């Protein structure tokens, strides 16, 4: 077979796999209002991950001490999702680690390092796919400006699902982007349900449908179809380029509420939004599916901070904001509110440099609010 035929053949297989993927989606929703025992997995991650997670664990142990004592909440340490182990085994998420993860209901995860180049997929991408965590929810708030945004990023399709399955021919490389009706409908429904439940009256759909006509075109039309079931909510459409400008336009940016968008645009714009809020160290991120959910910081493992000996000065706010979302997701609303108030009231400044406070000092201060 020549290279072109081989590429066509692998494309046929990719298409088949994607059709099978959507056919096999049928997870049952976990109902945390009735579940007797909730198992919360804890993954330290790489780089600054273990430093951040140490404080996050102390905070959860303190907030949930009564529930842990009587067994309604179990905190379970997950081992082996380290870059060293993953590289040794040549697996983005080793099988035994995935098994430990699947034995939990929800997880709090420190950042994991993604090797640049090569063929190893990012652990995040693998986990989002394996656990079908289709909704990436990222809240960003700047209260003094009246900004309260919640981004709903599609998390299992788009440019990511076949990100390491592109094809190369001499002098040319091609990657694939996949958008499905089902995949779009469920993220759109998640965004509109959130808007309805939280009394938000506007959802902004963000794509580049003028260029990515098939995939983003589908994303837009399905979102509008879903929107019809929410007549009280105003819907508007933006292209991603102008939307990145809108977020730094002080005259209109506080009018956005819920932003609904495909995977890659969502990845990019949420870093911008987090930076506007005070830095990527301040924003939490939820990866939610019907059966499982993983909560994490919006940022990466910051290997440079470790190399420079600044690991202890990493800011745990982002992972703790993720912990607030985790607590809310498992219906521990009182604990979530307590932690959120403490985070808003905490005066310790951790800014990633030795001039700031340490991660532990931040943890100490938070815990003093609960005692
Ligand atoms: C994120 C990250 C990931 C992504 C990386 C680590 C694969 O940037 O969660 O936003 O691109 O989704
Ligand atoms: Mg990102």
Coordinates of C-alpha atoms and ligand atoms in Angstrom, one line a residue:
X1 CA 0.0 0.0 0.0
X2 CA 1.3 3.5 -0.8
X3 CA 1.4 6.2 1.9
X4 CA -1.7 7.9 0.6
X5 CA -3.7 4.6 0.7
X6 CA -2.4 3.9 4.2
X7 CA -3.5 7.4 5.4
X8 CA -6.9 6.8 3.9
X9 CA -7.2 3.5 5.6
X10 CA -6.3 4.9 9.0
X11 CA -8.8 7.7 8.4
X12 CA -11.5 5.1 7.8
X13 CA -10.6 3.4 11.1
X14 CA -10.7 6.7 12.9
X15 CA -14.1 7.5 11.6
X16 CA -15.4 4.0 12.6
X17 CA -13.9 4.3 16.1
X18 CA -15.5 7.7 16.6
X19 CA -18.9 6.4 15.5
X20 CA -18.5 3.5 17.9
X21 CA -17.5 5.9 20.7
X22 CA -20.7 7.8 20.6
X23 CA -22.8 4.7 20.2
X24 CA -21.3 3.3 23.4
X25 CA -22.0 6.3 25.6
X26 CA -24.6 5.3 28.2
X27 CA -23.3 6.1 31.7
X28 CA -25.7 6.3 34.5
X29 CA -25.6 9.5 36.5
X30 CA -24.3 9.3 40.0
X31 CA -26.8 10.8 42.4
X32 CA -24.9 12.3 45.3
X33 CA -28.0 13.3 47.2
X34 CA -28.7 9.7 48.0
X35 CA -25.3 8.0 47.8
X36 CA -24.4 6.6 51.2
X37 CA -20.6 6.6 50.8
X38 CA -18.7 9.0 48.6
X39 CA -15.1 8.0 47.7
X40 CA -12.9 11.0 46.9
X41 CA -9.6 10.0 45.2
X42 CA -6.5 12.2 45.7
X43 CA -3.8 12.4 43.1
X44 CA -0.7 14.3 43.9
X45 CA 0.5 14.8 40.3
X46 CA 4.0 16.2 39.3
X47 CA 6.1 19.3 39.9
X48 CA 4.3 21.6 42.3
X49 CA 1.4 19.1 42.5
X50 CA 2.4 17.3 45.7
X51 CA 3.1 20.6 47.5
X52 CA -0.4 21.9 46.6
X53 CA -2.2 18.6 47.3
X54 CA -0.6 18.4 50.8
X55 CA -2.5 21.6 51.8
X56 CA -5.6 20.5 49.9
X57 CA -5.7 17.2 51.8
X58 CA -5.3 19.0 55.2
X59 CA -8.2 21.3 54.3
X60 CA -10.5 18.4 53.2
X61 CA -9.5 16.3 56.2
X62 CA -10.4 19.3 58.5
X63 CA -13.7 20.2 56.7
X64 CA -14.9 16.7 56.4
X65 CA -13.5 15.3 59.6
X66 CA -16.9 14.2 60.9
X67 CA -18.0 12.5 57.7
X68 CA -14.6 10.8 57.4
X69 CA -15.0 9.6 61.0
X70 CA -18.4 8.0 60.3
X71 CA -17.4 6.7 56.9
X72 CA -19.8 8.6 54.7
X73 CA -16.8 10.2 52.9
X74 CA -13.6 8.3 52.2
X75 CA -10.5 10.1 51.1
X76 CA -8.4 7.6 49.1
X77 CA -4.8 8.3 48.0
X78 CA -4.2 7.2 44.4
X79 CA -0.6 6.1 43.6
X80 CA 1.4 5.9 40.4
X81 CA 0.2 8.8 38.3
X82 CA 3.7 10.3 38.2
X83 CA 5.6 11.3 35.1
X84 CA 8.4 8.9 36.1
X85 CA 6.1 5.9 36.3
X86 CA 4.2 6.9 33.2
X87 CA 7.4 7.2 31.2
X88 CA 8.8 3.9 32.5
X89 CA 5.6 2.1 31.6
X90 CA 5.1 4.1 28.4
X91 CA 1.4 4.7 29.4
X92 CA -0.2 8.1 29.8
X93 CA -2.4 6.5 32.6
X94 CA -1.1 3.1 33.7
X95 CA -3.9 0.5 33.9
X96 CA -3.6 -0.2 37.6
X97 CA -3.9 3.6 38.2
X98 CA -7.0 3.8 36.0
X99 CA -8.5 1.0 38.1
X100 CA -7.8 2.8 41.4
X101 CA -9.3 5.9 39.8
X102 CA -12.4 4.1 38.7
X103 CA -13.0 2.8 42.2
X104 CA -13.6 6.4 43.3
X105 CA -16.6 8.7 42.6
X106 CA -14.8 12.0 42.3
X107 CA -11.1 13.0 42.4
X108 CA -9.0 16.0 43.3
X109 CA -6.0 15.9 41.1
X110 CA -2.7 17.8 41.2
X111 CA -1.3 18.9 37.8
X112 CA 0.5 16.2 35.8
X113 CA 3.4 16.9 33.4
X114 CA 2.7 16.3 29.7
X115 CA 5.9 15.2 27.8
X116 CA 6.4 17.6 24.8
X117 CA 6.5 15.9 21.4
X118 CA 6.7 12.1 21.2
X119 CA 3.5 10.1 21.1
X120 CA 2.5 9.9 24.7
X121 CA -0.9 11.5 25.3
X122 CA -1.4 13.9 28.2
X123 CA -2.8 12.1 31.3
X124 CA -5.5 14.8 31.4
X125 CA -6.7 14.0 27.9
X126 CA -6.6 10.2 28.6
X127 CA -8.6 10.6 31.8
X128 CA -11.2 12.9 30.3
X129 CA -11.7 10.4 27.5
X130 CA -11.6 7.2 29.6
X131 CA -14.0 8.6 32.2
X132 CA -16.0 10.5 29.6
X133 CA -15.7 13.8 31.5
X134 CA -17.4 15.8 28.9
X135 CA -18.0 19.1 30.7
X136 CA -15.0 21.3 31.6
X137 CA -16.5 23.9 33.9
X138 CA -14.2 26.9 34.8
X139 CA -15.6 29.8 36.8
X140 CA -13.8 33.1 36.9
X141 CA -14.9 36.1 39.0
X142 CA -13.6 39.7 39.4
X143 CA -16.2 40.9 42.0
X144 CA -15.0 44.6 42.0
X145 CA -15.8 44.8 38.3
X146 CA -19.1 42.8 38.5
X147 CA -17.5 40.0 36.5
X148 CA -18.9 36.5 37.1
X149 CA -18.1 34.2 34.2
X150 CA -18.6 30.4 34.0
X151 CA -17.0 28.7 31.0
X152 CA -18.5 25.4 29.8
X153 CA -15.8 23.9 27.6
X154 CA -16.6 20.7 25.7
X155 CA -14.0 18.3 27.1
X156 CA -13.9 15.0 25.1
X157 CA -14.1 15.9 21.4
X158 CA -13.0 18.7 19.1
X159 CA -9.3 18.9 18.4
X160 CA -8.4 16.8 21.4
X161 CA -10.0 13.4 20.7
X162 CA -7.7 12.5 17.9
X163 CA -4.9 14.9 18.9
X164 CA -2.2 12.2 18.8
X165 CA -3.7 10.3 15.8
X166 CA -3.0 12.8 13.0
X167 CA -1.4 11.6 9.8
X168 CA 1.8 12.6 8.1
X169 CA 2.6 12.4 4.4
X170 CA 5.9 13.7 2.9
X171 CA 5.8 17.4 3.3
X172 CA 2.4 17.5 4.9
X173 CA 0.7 16.9 8.3
X174 CA -3.0 16.6 9.0
X175 CA -4.8 16.6 12.3
X176 CA -8.5 15.9 12.9
X177 CA -11.3 17.7 14.7
X178 CA -14.4 15.8 15.7
X179 CA -17.8 17.3 16.7
X180 CA -20.8 15.1 17.3
X181 CA -24.5 15.9 17.9
X182 CA -24.4 13.9 21.1
X183 CA -21.2 15.4 22.4
X184 CA -22.4 19.0 21.6
X185 CA -25.9 18.4 23.0
X186 CA -24.7 17.2 26.4
X187 CA -22.3 20.1 27.0
X188 CA -24.9 22.6 25.8
X189 CA -27.5 21.1 28.1
X190 CA -25.0 21.3 31.0
X191 CA -24.4 25.0 30.3
X192 CA -28.0 25.9 29.9
X193 CA -29.0 23.8 33.0
X194 CA -26.3 25.6 35.0
X195 CA -27.6 29.0 33.7
X196 CA -31.2 28.2 34.7
X197 CA -30.3 26.8 38.1
X198 CA -28.1 29.8 38.9
X199 CA -30.4 32.5 37.6
X200 CA -28.1 33.5 34.8
X201 CA -30.0 34.9 31.8
X202 CA -27.4 34.8 29.1
X203 CA -25.4 32.1 27.4
X204 CA -22.7 33.1 24.8
X205 CA -21.8 30.5 22.2
X206 CA -18.2 30.9 21.0
X207 CA -16.8 29.1 17.9
X208 CA -15.0 29.9 14.6
X209 CA -17.9 28.6 12.5
X210 CA -17.0 31.1 9.7
X211 CA -13.9 29.0 9.1
X212 CA -14.4 25.5 10.7
X213 CA -17.7 25.2 8.9
X214 CA -18.6 21.6 9.5
X215 CA -17.5 21.1 13.1
X216 CA -18.1 24.5 14.6
X217 CA -21.1 24.9 12.3
X218 CA -22.6 21.8 13.9
X219 CA -21.6 23.0 17.4
X220 CA -23.5 26.2 16.8
X221 CA -26.6 24.8 15.4
X222 CA -26.9 22.1 18.1
X223 CA -26.4 24.7 20.8
X224 CA -29.2 26.8 19.3
X225 CA -31.5 23.7 19.2
X226 CA -30.8 23.0 22.9
X227 CA -31.4 26.7 23.6
X228 CA -35.0 26.5 22.5
X229 CA -35.7 24.5 25.6
X230 CA -34.6 27.5 27.7
X231 CA -36.7 30.4 26.4
X232 CA -35.9 32.6 29.4
X233 CA -32.2 32.6 28.5
X234 CA -30.8 35.0 25.9
X235 CA -28.3 33.4 23.5
X236 CA -25.6 35.2 21.5
X237 CA -22.9 34.0 19.1
X238 CA -19.3 35.1 19.0
X239 CA -16.2 34.1 17.1
X240 CA -13.3 33.1 19.3
X241 CA -11.0 35.9 18.0
X242 CA -13.3 38.7 18.9
X243 CA -14.3 36.9 22.2
X244 CA -10.6 37.0 23.3
X245 CA -10.8 40.8 22.7
X246 CA -14.1 41.1 24.5
X247 CA -12.6 39.6 27.7
X248 CA -10.2 42.5 27.9
X249 CA -12.8 45.1 26.8
X250 CA -13.8 46.8 30.1
X251 CA -17.0 48.3 28.6
X252 CA -18.7 45.0 27.8
X253 CA -16.9 42.2 29.6
X254 CA -19.0 42.2 32.7
X255 CA -22.1 41.4 30.6
X256 CA -21.0 37.9 29.8
X257 CA -22.3 35.2 32.1
X258 CA -22.1 31.6 30.8
X259 CA -19.8 30.9 27.9
X260 CA -20.2 27.7 25.9
X261 CA -17.5 26.6 23.6
X262 CA -15.6 23.7 21.9
X263 CA -12.6 22.1 23.4
X264 CA -9.5 24.0 22.1
X265 CA -11.0 27.5 22.2
X266 CA -12.2 26.7 25.7
X267 CA -8.7 25.7 26.7
X268 CA -7.1 28.9 25.4
X269 CA -9.7 31.4 26.5
X270 CA -9.9 30.1 30.1
X271 CA -6.2 30.7 30.7
X272 CA -6.8 34.3 29.5
X273 CA -9.8 34.6 31.8
X274 CA -7.9 33.1 34.8
X275 CA -5.1 35.6 34.2
X276 CA -7.6 38.5 34.3
X277 CA -8.8 37.2 37.6
X278 CA -5.4 37.3 39.2
X279 CA -3.4 34.5 37.5
X280 CA -3.7 30.9 36.6
X281 CA -2.8 30.1 40.2
X282 CA -6.2 31.4 41.3
X283 CA -8.7 29.4 39.1
X284 CA -10.2 26.0 39.7
X285 CA -11.4 23.6 37.0
X286 CA -14.0 20.8 37.0
X287 CA -14.1 17.9 34.6
X288 CA -17.6 16.4 34.9
X289 CA -19.1 13.4 33.4
X290 CA -22.3 11.5 34.3
X291 CA -20.5 8.8 36.4
X292 CA -17.2 10.4 37.4
X293 CA -15.7 13.9 38.0
X294 CA -12.2 15.2 38.4
X295 CA -11.4 18.5 39.9
X296 CA -8.1 20.2 39.4
X297 CA -6.2 23.5 39.1
X298 CA -6.4 25.2 35.8
X299 CA -2.6 25.4 35.6
X300 CA 0.2 22.9 34.9
X301 CA 2.8 21.3 37.1
X302 CA 5.2 24.3 36.8
X303 CA 8.5 22.3 36.6
X304 CA 10.4 25.6 36.3
X305 CA 9.3 26.5 39.9
X306 CA 10.7 23.2 41.1
X307 CA 14.0 23.7 39.2
X308 CA 14.4 27.1 40.7
X309 CA 13.7 25.7 44.2
X310 CA 10.5 27.7 44.6
X311 CA 8.1 24.7 44.9
X312 CA 7.1 25.7 48.5
X313 CA 5.9 29.0 47.2
X314 CA 3.3 27.6 44.8
X315 CA -0.1 29.0 45.2
X316 CA -2.7 26.5 46.3
X317 CA -5.7 28.7 45.6
X318 CA -6.5 27.1 42.2
X319 CA -6.6 23.6 43.6
X320 CA -8.6 24.8 46.6
X321 CA -11.1 26.5 44.3
X322 CA -11.4 23.2 42.5
X323 CA -12.0 21.6 46.0
X324 CA -15.0 24.0 46.5
X325 CA -16.4 22.7 43.2
X326 CA -15.8 19.1 44.2
X327 CA -17.6 19.6 47.6
X328 CA -20.5 21.3 45.8
X329 CA -20.7 18.4 43.2
X330 CA -21.0 15.8 46.0
X331 CA -23.7 17.9 47.6
X332 CA -21.5 18.9 50.6
X333 CA -22.8 22.5 50.3
X334 CA -22.0 23.7 53.9
X335 CA -18.4 22.5 53.5
X336 CA -18.2 24.1 50.1
X337 CA -19.5 27.4 51.3
X338 CA -17.1 27.4 54.3
X339 CA -14.1 26.8 52.1
X340 CA -15.2 29.4 49.6
X341 CA -15.7 32.1 52.3
X342 CA -12.3 31.2 53.8
X343 CA -10.7 31.5 50.3
X344 CA -12.3 34.9 49.8
X345 CA -11.3 36.1 53.2
X346 CA -7.7 34.8 53.3
X347 CA -5.2 37.6 53.4
X348 CA -2.1 35.5 52.9
X349 CA -0.5 36.3 49.5
X350 CA 1.3 33.4 47.7
X351 CA 2.7 34.6 44.4
X352 CA 5.1 31.9 43.4
X353 CA 8.2 33.9 44.6
X354 CA 10.2 33.7 47.8
X355 CA 9.0 37.3 48.5
X356 CA 5.5 35.9 49.0
X357 CA 4.1 33.5 51.6
X358 CA 4.4 29.7 51.3
X359 CA 1.8 27.2 50.3
X360 CA 1.8 25.9 53.8
X361 CA 1.3 29.3 55.4
X362 CA -1.8 29.7 53.1
X363 CA -3.1 26.3 54.2
X364 CA -2.5 27.2 57.9
X365 CA -4.5 30.4 57.5
X366 CA -7.4 28.7 55.8
X367 CA -7.6 26.0 58.4
X368 CA -7.7 28.7 61.2
X369 CA -11.1 29.8 59.7
X370 CA -12.6 26.3 60.3
X371 CA -11.4 25.7 63.8
Ligands
LIG1 C1 -6.0 22.3 30.6 C2 -4.7 21.9 30.2 C3 -4.7 20.6 29.4 C4 -5.5 20.9 28.1 C5 -3.4 20.0 29.0 C6 -2.5 19.8 30.2 C7 -3.5 18.8 28.2 O1 -4.1 23.0 29.4 O2 -6.6 21.5 31.4 O3 -6.5 23.4 30.2 O4 -5.0 21.3 27.1 O5 -6.7 20.7 28.2
LIG2 MG1 -5.3 24.7 29.4

